[in-house]
Tab-separated table of C-alpha atoms in Angstrom:
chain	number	residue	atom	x	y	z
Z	13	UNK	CA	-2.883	-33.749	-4.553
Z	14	UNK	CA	-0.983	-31.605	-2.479
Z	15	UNK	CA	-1.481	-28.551	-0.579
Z	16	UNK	CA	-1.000	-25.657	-2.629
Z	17	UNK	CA	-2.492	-27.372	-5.984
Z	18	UNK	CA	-5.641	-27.839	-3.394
Z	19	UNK	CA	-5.646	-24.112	-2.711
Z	20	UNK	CA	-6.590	-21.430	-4.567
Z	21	UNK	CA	-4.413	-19.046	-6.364
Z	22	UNK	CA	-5.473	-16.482	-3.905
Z	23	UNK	CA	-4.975	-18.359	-1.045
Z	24	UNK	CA	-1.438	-19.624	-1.974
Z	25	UNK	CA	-0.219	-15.952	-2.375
Z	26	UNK	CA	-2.098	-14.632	1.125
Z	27	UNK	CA	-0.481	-18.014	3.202
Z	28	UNK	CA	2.567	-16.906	1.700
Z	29	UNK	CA	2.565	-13.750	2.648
Z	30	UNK	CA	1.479	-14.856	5.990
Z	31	UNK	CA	4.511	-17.626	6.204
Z	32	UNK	CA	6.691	-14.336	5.311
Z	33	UNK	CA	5.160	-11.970	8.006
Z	34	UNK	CA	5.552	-15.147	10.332
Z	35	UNK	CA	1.702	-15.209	10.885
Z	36	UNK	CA	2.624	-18.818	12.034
Z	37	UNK	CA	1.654	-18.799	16.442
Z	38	UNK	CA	2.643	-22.357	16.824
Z	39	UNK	CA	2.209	-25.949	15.426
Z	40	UNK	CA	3.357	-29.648	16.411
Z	41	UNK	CA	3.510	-32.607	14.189
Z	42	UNK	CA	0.184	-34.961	15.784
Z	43	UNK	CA	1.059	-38.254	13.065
Z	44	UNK	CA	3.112	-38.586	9.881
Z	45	UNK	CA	0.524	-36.644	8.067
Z	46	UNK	CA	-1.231	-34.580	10.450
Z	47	UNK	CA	-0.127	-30.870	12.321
Z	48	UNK	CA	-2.089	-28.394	14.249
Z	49	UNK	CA	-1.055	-25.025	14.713
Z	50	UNK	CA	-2.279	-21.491	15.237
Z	51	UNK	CA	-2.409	-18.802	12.628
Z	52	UNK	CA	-2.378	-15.342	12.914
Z	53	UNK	CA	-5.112	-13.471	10.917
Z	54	UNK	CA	-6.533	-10.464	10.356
Z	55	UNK	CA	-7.369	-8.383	13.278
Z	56	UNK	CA	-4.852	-10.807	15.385
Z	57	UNK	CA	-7.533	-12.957	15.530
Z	58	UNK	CA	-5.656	-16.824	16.053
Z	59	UNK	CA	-7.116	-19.489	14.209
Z	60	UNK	CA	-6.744	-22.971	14.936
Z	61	UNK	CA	-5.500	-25.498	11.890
Z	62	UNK	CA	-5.935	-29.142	11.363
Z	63	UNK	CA	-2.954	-29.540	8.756
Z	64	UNK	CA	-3.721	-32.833	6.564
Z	65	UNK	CA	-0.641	-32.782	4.329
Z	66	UNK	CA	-1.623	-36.080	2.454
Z	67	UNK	CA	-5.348	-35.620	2.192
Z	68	UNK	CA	-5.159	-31.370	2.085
Z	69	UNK	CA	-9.358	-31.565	2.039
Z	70	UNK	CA	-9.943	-33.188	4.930
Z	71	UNK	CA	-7.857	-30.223	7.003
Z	72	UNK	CA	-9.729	-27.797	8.580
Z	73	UNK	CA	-9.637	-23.834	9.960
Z	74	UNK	CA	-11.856	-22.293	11.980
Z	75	UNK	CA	-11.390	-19.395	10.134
Z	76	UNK	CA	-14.861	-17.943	7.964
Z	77	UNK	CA	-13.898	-18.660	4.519
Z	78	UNK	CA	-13.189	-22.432	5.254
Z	79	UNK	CA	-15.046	-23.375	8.625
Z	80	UNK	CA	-16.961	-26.591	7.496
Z	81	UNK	CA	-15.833	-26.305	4.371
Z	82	UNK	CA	-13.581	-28.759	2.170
Z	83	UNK	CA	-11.343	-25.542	1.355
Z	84	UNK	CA	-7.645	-24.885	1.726
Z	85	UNK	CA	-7.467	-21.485	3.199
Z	86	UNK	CA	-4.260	-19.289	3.371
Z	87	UNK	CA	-3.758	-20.194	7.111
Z	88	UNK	CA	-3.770	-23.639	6.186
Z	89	UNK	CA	-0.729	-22.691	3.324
Z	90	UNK	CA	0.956	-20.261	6.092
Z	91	UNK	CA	1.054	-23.511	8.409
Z	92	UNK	CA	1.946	-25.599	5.581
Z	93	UNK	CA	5.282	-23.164	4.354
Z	94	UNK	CA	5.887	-23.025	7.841
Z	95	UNK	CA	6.429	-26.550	8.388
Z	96	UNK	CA	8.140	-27.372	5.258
Z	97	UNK	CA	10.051	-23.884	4.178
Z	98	UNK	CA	11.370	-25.564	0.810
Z	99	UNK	CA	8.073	-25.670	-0.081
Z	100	UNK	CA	7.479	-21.985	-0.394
Z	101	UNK	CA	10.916	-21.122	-1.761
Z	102	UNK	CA	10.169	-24.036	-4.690
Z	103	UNK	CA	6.531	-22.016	-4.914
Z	104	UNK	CA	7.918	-18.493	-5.785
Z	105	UNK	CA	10.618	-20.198	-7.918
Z	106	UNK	CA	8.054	-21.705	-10.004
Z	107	UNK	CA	5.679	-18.776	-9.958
Z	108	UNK	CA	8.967	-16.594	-11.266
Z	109	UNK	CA	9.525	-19.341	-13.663
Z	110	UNK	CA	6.422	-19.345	-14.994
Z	111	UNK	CA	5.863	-15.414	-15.486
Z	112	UNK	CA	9.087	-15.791	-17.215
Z	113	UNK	CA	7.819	-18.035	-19.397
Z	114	UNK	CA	4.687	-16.068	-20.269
Z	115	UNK	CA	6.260	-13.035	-20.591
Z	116	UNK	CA	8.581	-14.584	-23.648
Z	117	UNK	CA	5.201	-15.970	-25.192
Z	118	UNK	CA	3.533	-12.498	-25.064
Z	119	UNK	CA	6.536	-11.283	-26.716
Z	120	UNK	CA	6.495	-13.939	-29.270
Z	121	UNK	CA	3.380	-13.600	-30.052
Z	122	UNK	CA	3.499	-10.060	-31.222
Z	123	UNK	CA	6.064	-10.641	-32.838
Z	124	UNK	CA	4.035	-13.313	-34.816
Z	125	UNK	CA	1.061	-10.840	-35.107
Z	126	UNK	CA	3.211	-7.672	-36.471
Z	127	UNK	CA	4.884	-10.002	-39.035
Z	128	UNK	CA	0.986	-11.113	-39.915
Z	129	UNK	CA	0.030	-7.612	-40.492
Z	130	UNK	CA	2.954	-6.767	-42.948
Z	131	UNK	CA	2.584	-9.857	-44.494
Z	132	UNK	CA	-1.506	-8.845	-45.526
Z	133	UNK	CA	-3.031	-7.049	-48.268
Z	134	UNK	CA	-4.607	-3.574	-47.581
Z	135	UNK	CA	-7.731	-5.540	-48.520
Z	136	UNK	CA	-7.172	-8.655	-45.819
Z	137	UNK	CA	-6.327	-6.044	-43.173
Z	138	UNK	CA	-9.435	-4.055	-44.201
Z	139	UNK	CA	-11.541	-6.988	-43.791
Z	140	UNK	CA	-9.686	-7.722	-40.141
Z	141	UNK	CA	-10.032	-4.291	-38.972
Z	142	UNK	CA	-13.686	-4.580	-39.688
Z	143	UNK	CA	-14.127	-8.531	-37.852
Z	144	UNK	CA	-12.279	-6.976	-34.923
Z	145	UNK	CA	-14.833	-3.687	-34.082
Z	146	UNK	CA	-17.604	-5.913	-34.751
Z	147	UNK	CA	-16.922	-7.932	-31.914
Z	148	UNK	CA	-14.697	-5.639	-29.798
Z	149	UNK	CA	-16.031	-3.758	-26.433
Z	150	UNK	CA	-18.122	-0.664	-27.688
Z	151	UNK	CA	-15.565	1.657	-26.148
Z	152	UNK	CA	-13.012	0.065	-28.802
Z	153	UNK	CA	-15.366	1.122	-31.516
Z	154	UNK	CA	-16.160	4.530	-29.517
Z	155	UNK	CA	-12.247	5.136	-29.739
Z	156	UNK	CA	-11.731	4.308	-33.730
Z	157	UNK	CA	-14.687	6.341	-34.462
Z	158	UNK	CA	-13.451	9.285	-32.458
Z	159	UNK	CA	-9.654	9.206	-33.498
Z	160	UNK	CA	-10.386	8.278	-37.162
Z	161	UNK	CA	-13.755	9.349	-38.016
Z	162	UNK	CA	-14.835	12.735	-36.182
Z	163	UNK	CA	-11.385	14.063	-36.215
């Protein structure tokens, strides 16, 4: 498992934001799978990275969300884009690619569910309307009461 499928979504973002901002001090290549380097974080505060790019949990920061922790941080992805550049270009390409993706699906689907509600009886949409305020968030309800009841 690599690097940024180790980290989390919030973490991937922030270490590429760092990588862009050039948060990256310094780093040198220690084996074929190993780097240290210095990060930049908040408050210009360096933090020192172990960089294990073939077993990403065994790396460590000294910085306070992954000091003694199995966690890849967002210095650890800063270091990480820094070393291998690709890497972060193939990340926002797929992250594009992928929004792109889910935007057509969102716009599929309501597509699909406009074409269900012509398609219904006033009694099946009746019936719907009812299933959906008895489980929607009471300010749902709230709303259809106030626009359509106490107008």
């Amino acid at each position: 498992m690599g690097i940024i499928k180790s980290a989390s979504g919030s973490s991937a973002w922030r270490g590429l934001d760092y990588y862009k901002n050039k948060k990256v001090v310094n780093y040198k290549k220690i084996n074929e799978n190993e780097y240290e380097g210095e990060v930049l974080g908040s408050g210009n505060k360096k933090y020192k990275i172990l960089l294990n790019i073939e077993h990403p949990r065994s790396s460590k920061c000294n910085c306070p969300h992954a000091s003694g922790k199995k966690i890849v941080c967002k210095h650890m992805v800063a270091l990480y884009f820094t070393i291998f550049p690709k890497e972060a270009k193939k990340f926002e390409e797929d992250a594009e690619k992928a929004m792109l993706e889910y935007e057509e699906y969102q716009e599929q689907l309501y597509d699909n569910v406009e074409k269900q509600i012509y398609s219904m009886s006033q009694g099946e949409l009746q019936e719907a309307l009812l299933d959906v305020l008895n489980i929607a968030p009471e300010w749902v309800y709230e709303r259809f009461v106030r626009d359509y009841i106490e107008r």
